């Protein structure tokens, strides 16, 4: 089954038209839970990117060997293996960041987005395309996390990457854990608004 | 015959002697007061100045006797029977504390154990998982399924019940594997792989059993089973169990509380969303955005449970 998209198209699809967080609304837990700063979002984004790319490539490599009836358990175990790798690596080399992210690194194993990409893409397409698709989806997730983290950190503590840029704290509320729901909800509404406005100018509505 | 009776009496006296001694001249009741307080009750009034001498008391947690807890202040009640020890730092009331008091004559009375009742402790784990640390609203887990299946009340109830059953079974199985295979063979790094495998196995088993035993129930609940696998709450419970080193009863309470909390959250959310369908919402907020805002308000409401301590 040939794939007619180029690598760049695959990446841009993951970031824009099928963004895991804002468009597909999958893997919301970390987006709400730990996106209080840009660094946290970036770190978890990198971890997810790693797991997504390597799982996609692994499944794509072995796609002819996997019996269709046991494909879901196979995906789960593949993902679990790569999550263990990144979990141990982070715990060893970046213990501070690992402590901040807490249980969420281990929970990457249950992220619906990764299983979904394996089921819909990697088990049918070539290794090369699966790599780019995984990269696109992982980047899309990372961008989503960083954007939410950016908004929350800027509004909540007036800082970016831990550096004070505003000099005051506009809305301390945004750094509270429960504000994650509000930020994600408002941003989704914002993207919907842009889309509606765009369609209206084109005269489609 | 007579001699045997004498031996028995002597043995009985020997066994009971320490108990009687303790009861006669010592603390009749000991319990935790506030978060930094231990209250000792004496059978008779004792001298205030003696009781208020901090050098008489040594207090430590049973697990590490080397770390002595520092006493800040000692209050004696007016009738002289109640002594409350106030500590500099708040105590971890889930652990057993040992208090030793030196008497006036220099004798030391060792090891009065102060602990909460175990049942109360188990119930506090349950309440904590259910309300204080609700997995959806304060730990932000399981959100995909939470937003996906909270559109109708009936769906929400079905999902919550299936979820609780699978969670309890898989958590208990994970506990067995963790205690008897992963720890003895030093395979802790395989945690994630083993736990996710067990969860998938449980879901598959419940699916097969339910299909055979009760087809009607399967028809109404079966669809949710697939969703359970892709949920982070279900894998979070074994991971929390492993990191806290819970025993069997504690694991059971944690999983029951987590499942019940998820059911509660789904039911609350579905009640609101059924009404949202009738409300006049701006087009940009229709669907998920407004659901997120509602969930945010629930999360803020659940903040009110923090610090709740019933037992």
Coordinates of C-alpha atoms in Angstrom, one line a residue:
Chain A
X1 CA 0.0 0.0 0.0
X2 CA 1.8 3.0 -1.2
X3 CA 1.6 6.3 0.6
X4 CA 1.4 9.3 -1.7
X5 CA 2.4 11.9 0.8
X6 CA 5.9 13.3 1.1
X7 CA 7.8 13.3 4.4
X8 CA 7.2 17.1 4.8
X9 CA 3.5 16.6 4.3
X10 CA 3.4 13.8 6.9
X11 CA 5.1 16.0 9.4
X12 CA 2.9 19.0 8.8
X13 CA -0.2 16.8 9.0
X14 CA 0.9 15.8 12.5
X15 CA 1.5 19.3 13.7
X16 CA -1.4 21.1 12.0
X17 CA -4.4 19.4 10.5
X18 CA -4.3 16.3 12.8
X19 CA -2.7 17.8 15.9
X20 CA -3.1 15.1 18.6
X21 CA -4.0 17.6 21.4
X22 CA -6.1 20.3 19.7
X23 CA -7.6 18.4 16.8
X24 CA -7.9 14.7 17.8
X25 CA -8.3 15.5 21.5
X26 CA -6.2 12.5 22.5
X27 CA -3.7 12.2 25.3
X28 CA -5.1 15.1 27.2
X29 CA -4.0 14.0 30.7
X30 CA -0.5 15.4 30.6
X31 CA -1.7 18.4 28.6
X32 CA -3.8 19.3 31.6
X33 CA -1.7 17.8 34.4
X34 CA 1.9 18.9 34.1
X35 CA 1.9 21.7 31.4
X36 CA 2.5 24.4 34.0
X37 CA 5.8 25.4 32.5
X38 CA 7.3 25.4 29.0
X39 CA 10.2 23.1 30.2
X40 CA 7.8 20.5 31.6
X41 CA 5.8 20.4 28.4
X42 CA 9.0 20.2 26.3
X43 CA 10.4 17.4 28.3
X44 CA 7.3 15.2 28.1
X45 CA 7.0 16.1 24.4
X46 CA 10.5 14.8 23.8
X47 CA 9.7 11.6 25.6
X48 CA 6.5 11.1 23.7
X49 CA 8.3 11.9 20.4
X50 CA 10.9 9.3 21.2
X51 CA 8.4 6.6 22.0
X52 CA 6.2 7.4 19.1
X53 CA 9.0 7.3 16.5
X54 CA 10.6 4.2 17.8
X55 CA 7.4 2.3 18.2
X56 CA 6.2 3.2 14.7
X57 CA 9.5 2.1 13.2
X58 CA 9.5 -1.2 15.2
X59 CA 6.0 -2.1 14.3
X60 CA 6.6 -1.1 10.7
X61 CA 9.7 -3.3 10.5
X62 CA 7.8 -6.3 11.8
X63 CA 4.4 -5.7 10.2
X64 CA 4.6 -8.8 8.1
X65 CA 5.5 -11.0 11.0
X66 CA 2.7 -9.9 13.3
X67 CA -0.5 -12.0 13.2
X68 CA -3.5 -9.7 12.9
X69 CA -5.3 -11.3 15.9
X70 CA -2.6 -10.5 18.3
X71 CA -1.6 -7.1 16.9
X72 CA -3.1 -5.0 19.8
X73 CA -1.1 -6.8 22.5
X74 CA 2.0 -6.6 20.3
X75 CA 1.6 -2.8 20.0
X76 CA 1.1 -2.5 23.8
X77 CA 4.2 -4.5 24.6
X78 CA 6.3 -2.6 22.0
X79 CA 5.2 0.7 23.4
X80 CA 5.8 -0.5 27.0
X81 CA 9.4 -1.5 26.1
X82 CA 10.2 1.9 24.6
X83 CA 8.5 3.6 27.5
X84 CA 10.7 1.6 29.9
X85 CA 13.8 2.7 27.9
X86 CA 12.9 6.4 28.1
X87 CA 11.7 6.1 31.7
X88 CA 15.0 4.6 32.9
X89 CA 17.1 7.0 30.7
X90 CA 15.3 10.1 32.1
X91 CA 15.6 8.8 35.7
X92 CA 19.3 8.3 35.2
X93 CA 20.3 11.5 33.3
X94 CA 17.7 14.1 34.3
X95 CA 16.5 13.2 37.8
X96 CA 15.1 16.7 38.5
X97 CA 12.9 16.9 35.5
X98 CA 11.9 13.3 36.0
X99 CA 10.8 14.0 39.6
X100 CA 8.7 17.0 38.3
X101 CA 6.9 14.9 35.7
X102 CA 6.2 12.2 38.2
X103 CA 4.1 9.3 37.1
X104 CA 3.3 10.8 33.7
X105 CA 6.4 9.4 31.9
X106 CA 5.4 5.9 32.8
X107 CA 1.8 6.6 31.7
X108 CA 3.0 7.3 28.1
X109 CA 2.3 3.6 27.8
X110 CA -1.4 4.2 27.9
X111 CA -1.5 7.2 25.5
X112 CA -4.2 6.6 22.9
X113 CA -2.4 8.6 20.3
X114 CA 0.6 6.2 20.0
X115 CA -1.6 3.0 19.7
X116 CA -3.8 4.8 17.2
X117 CA -0.9 5.7 14.9
X118 CA 0.4 2.2 15.0
X119 CA -3.0 0.8 14.2
X120 CA -3.8 3.3 11.5
X121 CA -0.5 3.9 9.9
X122 CA 2.6 2.0 10.9
X123 CA 1.1 -1.5 10.4
X124 CA 0.4 -0.7 6.7
X125 CA 3.1 1.7 5.5
X126 CA 6.8 1.4 4.8
X127 CA 9.4 2.0 7.5
X128 CA 10.4 5.3 6.0
X129 CA 6.9 6.7 6.0
X130 CA 6.2 5.4 9.4
X131 CA 9.2 7.2 10.7
X132 CA 8.1 10.5 9.3
X133 CA 4.5 10.0 10.5
X134 CA 5.7 9.2 14.0
X135 CA 7.9 12.2 13.9
X136 CA 5.0 14.4 12.8
X137 CA 2.7 13.1 15.5
X138 CA 5.3 13.4 18.2
X139 CA 6.2 16.9 17.1
X140 CA 2.5 17.8 17.0
X141 CA 2.1 16.6 20.6
X142 CA 5.3 18.5 21.6
X143 CA 4.1 21.7 20.0
X144 CA 0.8 21.4 21.7
X145 CA 2.4 20.8 25.1
X146 CA 4.8 23.7 24.6
X147 CA 2.0 26.1 23.5
X148 CA -0.1 25.3 26.6
X149 CA 3.0 25.5 28.8
X150 CA 3.9 28.8 27.3
X151 CA 0.5 30.3 27.9
X152 CA 0.3 29.0 31.5
X153 CA 3.8 30.0 32.4
X154 CA 3.5 33.5 30.9
X155 CA 0.1 34.3 32.4
X156 CA 0.6 32.4 35.7
X157 CA 4.1 33.4 36.8
X158 CA 5.1 36.0 34.2
X159 CA 8.1 34.0 33.0
X160 CA 9.3 31.9 30.1
X161 CA 11.7 29.0 30.6
X162 CA 11.9 30.1 34.2
X163 CA 13.2 33.6 33.2
X164 CA 11.1 36.5 34.4
X165 CA 10.0 38.5 31.4
X166 CA 6.9 40.4 32.5
X167 CA 8.1 41.4 35.9
X168 CA 4.7 40.8 37.4
X169 CA 2.2 37.9 37.6
X170 CA -0.9 38.7 35.6
X171 CA -3.1 35.8 36.5
X172 CA -1.8 33.6 39.2
X173 CA -4.8 31.3 38.7
X174 CA -3.2 29.8 35.6
X175 CA -0.5 28.1 37.5
X176 CA -2.9 26.3 39.7
X177 CA -3.4 22.7 38.6
X178 CA -7.1 22.9 37.9
X179 CA -6.5 25.8 35.5
X180 CA -5.2 23.2 32.9
X181 CA -8.8 22.4 32.0
X182 CA -9.6 26.0 31.4
X183 CA -6.5 26.7 29.3
X184 CA -7.1 23.7 27.1
X185 CA -10.8 24.4 26.8
X186 CA -10.2 28.1 25.9
X187 CA -7.5 27.2 23.4
X188 CA -9.7 24.7 21.7
X189 CA -12.4 27.3 21.5
X190 CA -9.8 29.8 20.1
X191 CA -8.8 27.4 17.3
X192 CA -12.5 26.7 16.5
X193 CA -13.0 30.4 16.3
X194 CA -10.2 30.9 13.8
X195 CA -11.5 28.0 11.7
X196 CA -15.0 29.4 11.7
X197 CA -13.8 32.9 10.9
X198 CA -11.7 31.5 8.0
X199 CA -14.6 29.5 6.6
X200 CA -16.9 32.6 6.9
X201 CA -14.5 34.7 4.8
X202 CA -14.3 32.0 2.2
X203 CA -18.1 32.1 2.1
X204 CA -18.6 28.5 3.0
X205 CA -21.0 29.2 5.8
Chain B
X1 CA -3.0 -32.2 90.3
X2 CA -2.4 -29.5 92.9
X3 CA 1.2 -28.9 91.6
X4 CA 0.0 -28.5 88.0
X5 CA -2.4 -25.8 89.1
X6 CA 0.3 -24.0 91.0
X7 CA 2.5 -24.0 87.9
X8 CA -0.3 -22.7 85.8
X9 CA -1.0 -19.9 88.2
X10 CA 2.6 -19.0 88.3
X11 CA 2.9 -19.0 84.5
X12 CA -0.2 -16.9 84.3
X13 CA 1.1 -14.4 86.8
X14 CA 4.4 -14.2 84.9
X15 CA 2.6 -13.5 81.6
X16 CA 0.2 -11.0 83.1
X17 CA 2.7 -9.2 85.4
X18 CA 4.0 -6.7 82.8
X19 CA 0.5 -5.9 81.7
X20 CA -0.7 -5.3 85.2
X21 CA 2.3 -3.1 86.0
X22 CA 1.7 -1.0 82.9
X23 CA -1.9 -0.6 83.7
X24 CA -1.3 0.2 87.4
X25 CA 1.1 3.0 87.3
X26 CA 1.0 4.1 83.7
X27 CA -0.7 5.7 80.8
X28 CA -4.3 4.4 80.4
X29 CA -4.9 5.8 77.0
X30 CA -2.8 7.2 74.2
X31 CA -3.9 8.7 70.9
X32 CA -3.1 11.3 68.2
X33 CA -4.6 14.7 68.7
X34 CA -4.0 17.5 66.1
X35 CA -1.5 16.9 63.4
X36 CA 1.5 17.6 65.7
X37 CA 0.0 16.3 68.9
X38 CA 0.1 13.1 71.0
X39 CA -2.3 12.9 73.9
X40 CA -1.5 10.7 76.9
X41 CA -4.2 10.1 79.6
X42 CA -3.2 8.9 83.1
X43 CA -5.5 7.0 85.4
X44 CA -4.8 9.5 88.2
X45 CA -3.7 13.1 88.4
X46 CA 0.1 13.6 88.1
X47 CA 2.3 16.5 89.2
X48 CA 2.3 19.3 86.6
X49 CA 5.9 20.4 86.9
X50 CA 7.1 16.8 86.6
X51 CA 4.9 16.1 83.6
X52 CA 6.0 19.3 81.8
X53 CA 9.7 18.3 81.8
X54 CA 10.5 17.5 78.1
X55 CA 13.5 15.5 79.1
X56 CA 11.2 12.8 80.4
X57 CA 9.8 11.9 77.0
X58 CA 11.4 10.2 74.0
X59 CA 9.3 9.8 70.9
X60 CA 10.1 8.2 67.6
X61 CA 8.5 6.5 64.7
X62 CA 8.5 2.7 65.1
X63 CA 10.2 2.3 61.7
X64 CA 13.3 4.4 62.5
X65 CA 14.1 4.6 66.2
X66 CA 17.2 6.6 65.6
X67 CA 15.3 9.7 64.7
X68 CA 14.0 11.3 67.8
X69 CA 11.0 13.7 67.3
X70 CA 11.6 17.1 69.0
X71 CA 9.0 18.2 71.5
X72 CA 8.1 21.9 71.4
X73 CA 5.7 22.2 74.2
X74 CA 3.8 20.1 76.8
X75 CA 0.4 21.0 78.0
X76 CA -1.2 19.5 81.1
X77 CA -5.0 19.6 81.5
X78 CA -6.5 21.2 84.6
X79 CA -7.3 17.9 86.3
X80 CA -3.8 16.8 85.7
X81 CA -4.7 13.6 83.9
X82 CA -4.2 14.6 80.3
X83 CA -0.8 15.4 79.0
X84 CA -0.5 16.6 75.4
X85 CA 2.8 16.6 73.7
X86 CA 3.2 19.2 71.0
X87 CA 5.8 18.5 68.4
X88 CA 7.8 21.0 66.2
X89 CA 6.9 19.2 63.0
X90 CA 3.6 17.6 62.1
X91 CA 3.5 13.8 62.7
X92 CA 2.9 11.2 60.0
X93 CA -0.2 9.8 61.7
X94 CA -0.3 6.8 59.3
X95 CA 2.8 5.4 61.1
X96 CA 3.0 3.9 64.5
X97 CA 4.8 6.1 67.0
X98 CA 6.5 4.9 70.2
X99 CA 6.5 7.1 73.3
X100 CA 8.8 6.3 76.3
X101 CA 8.4 8.2 79.6
X102 CA 10.9 8.2 82.4
X103 CA 9.2 8.1 85.8
X104 CA 10.0 10.2 88.9
X105 CA 12.0 7.3 90.4
X106 CA 14.2 7.0 87.4
X107 CA 12.5 4.0 86.0
X108 CA 11.9 4.1 82.4
X109 CA 8.6 2.9 80.9
X110 CA 9.3 1.7 77.4
X111 CA 7.3 1.7 74.3
X112 CA 3.8 3.0 74.5
X113 CA 2.6 2.5 71.0
X114 CA 0.5 5.2 69.5
X115 CA -1.3 4.3 66.3
X116 CA -4.5 4.8 64.5
X117 CA -6.9 1.9 64.1
X118 CA -5.9 0.0 60.9
X119 CA -9.5 0.0 59.6
X120 CA -9.6 3.7 59.9
X121 CA -6.3 3.9 58.0
X122 CA -7.7 1.7 55.2
X123 CA -10.9 3.8 55.0
X124 CA -8.7 6.9 54.8
X125 CA -7.0 5.5 51.7
X126 CA -10.4 4.8 50.2
X127 CA -11.7 8.3 50.9
X128 CA -8.5 9.8 49.7
X129 CA -8.6 8.0 46.3
X130 CA -12.3 8.7 46.0
X131 CA -12.5 12.4 46.9
X132 CA -9.3 14.1 48.1
X133 CA -7.1 12.8 45.3
X134 CA -9.8 12.0 42.8
X135 CA -8.0 10.6 39.8
X136 CA -9.9 12.7 37.2
X137 CA -10.2 16.0 39.0
X138 CA -7.1 16.3 41.0
X139 CA -4.6 14.0 39.3
X140 CA -5.8 14.6 35.7
X141 CA -5.7 11.0 34.7
X142 CA -8.0 9.1 32.3
X143 CA -9.2 12.3 30.5
X144 CA -9.6 10.8 27.0
X145 CA -12.2 8.2 28.2
X146 CA -13.6 10.7 30.7
X147 CA -14.5 13.2 27.9
X148 CA -15.4 10.4 25.5
X149 CA -18.0 8.6 27.6
X150 CA -19.6 11.3 29.7
X151 CA -22.2 12.4 27.2
X152 CA -25.1 10.2 28.5
X153 CA -25.8 9.2 32.1
X154 CA -26.4 5.5 31.2
X155 CA -23.1 5.3 29.3
X156 CA -21.4 7.0 32.2
X157 CA -22.7 4.5 34.8
X158 CA -21.9 1.5 32.6
X159 CA -18.4 2.7 32.0
X160 CA -17.8 3.5 35.6
X161 CA -19.0 0.1 36.9
X162 CA -17.0 -1.9 34.3
X163 CA -14.0 0.3 35.0
X164 CA -14.2 -0.3 38.8
X165 CA -14.4 -4.1 38.4
X166 CA -11.5 -4.3 35.9
X167 CA -9.4 -1.9 38.1
X168 CA -9.9 -3.9 41.3
X169 CA -9.1 -7.2 39.6
X170 CA -6.1 -6.0 37.7
X171 CA -4.7 -4.1 40.7
X172 CA -4.9 -7.2 42.9
X173 CA -3.2 -9.3 40.2
X174 CA -0.5 -6.7 39.8
X175 CA 0.1 -6.8 43.6
X176 CA 0.6 -10.6 43.5
X177 CA 3.0 -10.3 40.6
X178 CA 4.8 -7.4 42.1
X179 CA 5.2 -9.0 45.6
X180 CA 6.0 -12.5 44.6
X181 CA 7.8 -12.2 41.2
X182 CA 9.1 -8.7 40.5
X183 CA 10.6 -8.0 44.0
X184 CA 12.1 -11.4 44.8
X185 CA 13.8 -11.7 41.4
X186 CA 14.8 -8.0 41.3
X187 CA 12.9 -7.3 38.1
X188 CA 11.6 -3.9 39.1
X189 CA 12.5 -2.4 35.7
X190 CA 9.9 -4.6 34.1
X191 CA 7.1 -2.8 36.0
X192 CA 5.5 -1.1 33.1
X193 CA 5.6 -4.1 30.7
X194 CA 4.2 -6.5 33.3
X195 CA 1.5 -4.2 34.6
X196 CA 0.2 -3.2 31.1
X197 CA 0.3 -6.9 30.2
X198 CA -1.8 -7.8 33.2
X199 CA -4.3 -5.1 32.5
X200 CA -4.8 -6.2 28.9
X201 CA -5.1 -9.8 30.2
X202 CA -7.8 -8.8 32.8
X203 CA -9.8 -6.9 30.2
X204 CA -9.6 -9.8 27.8
X205 CA -10.6 -12.2 30.6
X206 CA -13.6 -10.1 31.7
X207 CA -14.7 -9.8 28.1
X208 CA -14.7 -13.6 27.6
X209 CA -16.3 -14.4 30.9
X210 CA -19.0 -11.8 30.6
X211 CA -19.8 -12.9 27.1
X212 CA -20.4 -16.5 28.3
X213 CA -21.9 -15.9 31.7
X214 CA -24.2 -12.9 31.2
X215 CA -24.8 -12.0 27.5
X216 CA -27.3 -9.3 28.3
X217 CA -24.9 -7.5 30.5
X218 CA -22.2 -8.0 27.9
X219 CA -24.3 -6.3 25.3
X220 CA -24.8 -3.2 27.4
X221 CA -21.2 -3.1 28.9
X222 CA -19.1 -4.9 26.3
X223 CA -18.3 -1.8 24.2
X224 CA -16.6 -0.1 27.2
X225 CA -14.2 -2.9 27.8
X226 CA -12.1 -1.9 24.7
X227 CA -11.9 1.7 26.0
X228 CA -10.6 0.6 29.4
X229 CA -7.3 -0.5 28.0
X230 CA -6.5 2.9 26.5
X231 CA -6.9 4.6 29.9
X232 CA -4.1 5.8 32.1
X233 CA -6.0 5.5 35.4
X234 CA -5.9 1.7 35.1
X235 CA -2.1 1.6 34.7
X236 CA -1.6 4.4 37.3
X237 CA -3.1 2.3 40.1
X238 CA -0.5 -0.5 40.0
X239 CA 2.3 2.1 39.6
X240 CA 1.1 4.0 42.7
X241 CA 0.8 0.7 44.5
X242 CA 4.4 -0.2 43.6
X243 CA 5.8 3.1 44.5
X244 CA 4.0 3.2 47.9
X245 CA 4.7 -0.5 48.6
X246 CA 1.1 -1.1 49.6
X247 CA -0.1 -4.4 51.1
X248 CA -3.0 -6.4 49.8
X249 CA -5.8 -4.6 51.8
X250 CA -4.4 -1.2 51.0
X251 CA -4.2 -2.0 47.3
X252 CA -7.8 -3.2 47.3
X253 CA -8.9 0.1 49.0
X254 CA -6.9 2.2 46.6
X255 CA -8.3 0.5 43.5
X256 CA -11.8 0.6 44.9
X257 CA -11.5 4.3 45.6
X258 CA -9.9 5.0 42.2
X259 CA -12.7 3.2 40.4
X260 CA -15.4 4.7 42.6
X261 CA -13.9 8.2 42.1
X262 CA -13.9 7.6 38.3
X263 CA -17.6 6.5 38.5
X264 CA -18.5 9.6 40.5
X265 CA -16.6 12.0 38.1
X266 CA -18.3 10.4 35.1
X267 CA -21.7 10.6 36.6
X268 CA -21.4 14.2 37.7
X269 CA -20.0 15.2 34.3
X270 CA -22.7 13.4 32.3
X271 CA -25.4 15.0 34.4
X272 CA -24.0 18.4 33.4
X273 CA -23.4 17.5 29.8
X274 CA -27.0 16.3 29.3
X275 CA -28.1 19.7 30.3
X276 CA -25.5 21.4 28.1
X277 CA -27.1 19.9 25.1
X278 CA -30.2 22.0 25.7
X279 CA -28.3 25.2 26.5
X280 CA -27.5 27.9 24.1
X281 CA -23.7 27.8 23.8
X282 CA -21.6 30.0 21.5
X283 CA -20.7 27.9 18.4
X284 CA -16.9 28.1 19.1
X285 CA -17.4 26.5 22.5
X286 CA -19.7 23.7 21.3
X287 CA -18.6 20.2 22.2
X288 CA -15.2 19.7 23.9
X289 CA -14.2 23.2 24.8
X290 CA -17.2 23.8 27.1
X291 CA -16.8 20.3 28.5
X292 CA -13.2 21.2 29.5
X293 CA -14.4 24.4 31.2
X294 CA -17.0 22.5 33.1
X295 CA -14.4 19.9 34.2
X296 CA -12.2 22.8 35.3
X297 CA -15.0 24.1 37.6
X298 CA -15.4 20.6 39.0
X299 CA -11.7 20.4 39.6
X300 CA -11.9 23.6 41.6
X301 CA -14.8 22.3 43.5
X302 CA -12.9 19.2 44.4
X303 CA -10.1 21.3 45.7
X304 CA -12.4 21.9 48.6
X305 CA -11.9 18.3 49.7
X306 CA -8.2 18.7 50.2
X307 CA -7.2 18.3 53.8
X308 CA -10.3 16.2 54.5
X309 CA -9.6 13.8 57.3
X310 CA -12.4 11.6 58.6
X311 CA -10.4 9.0 60.6

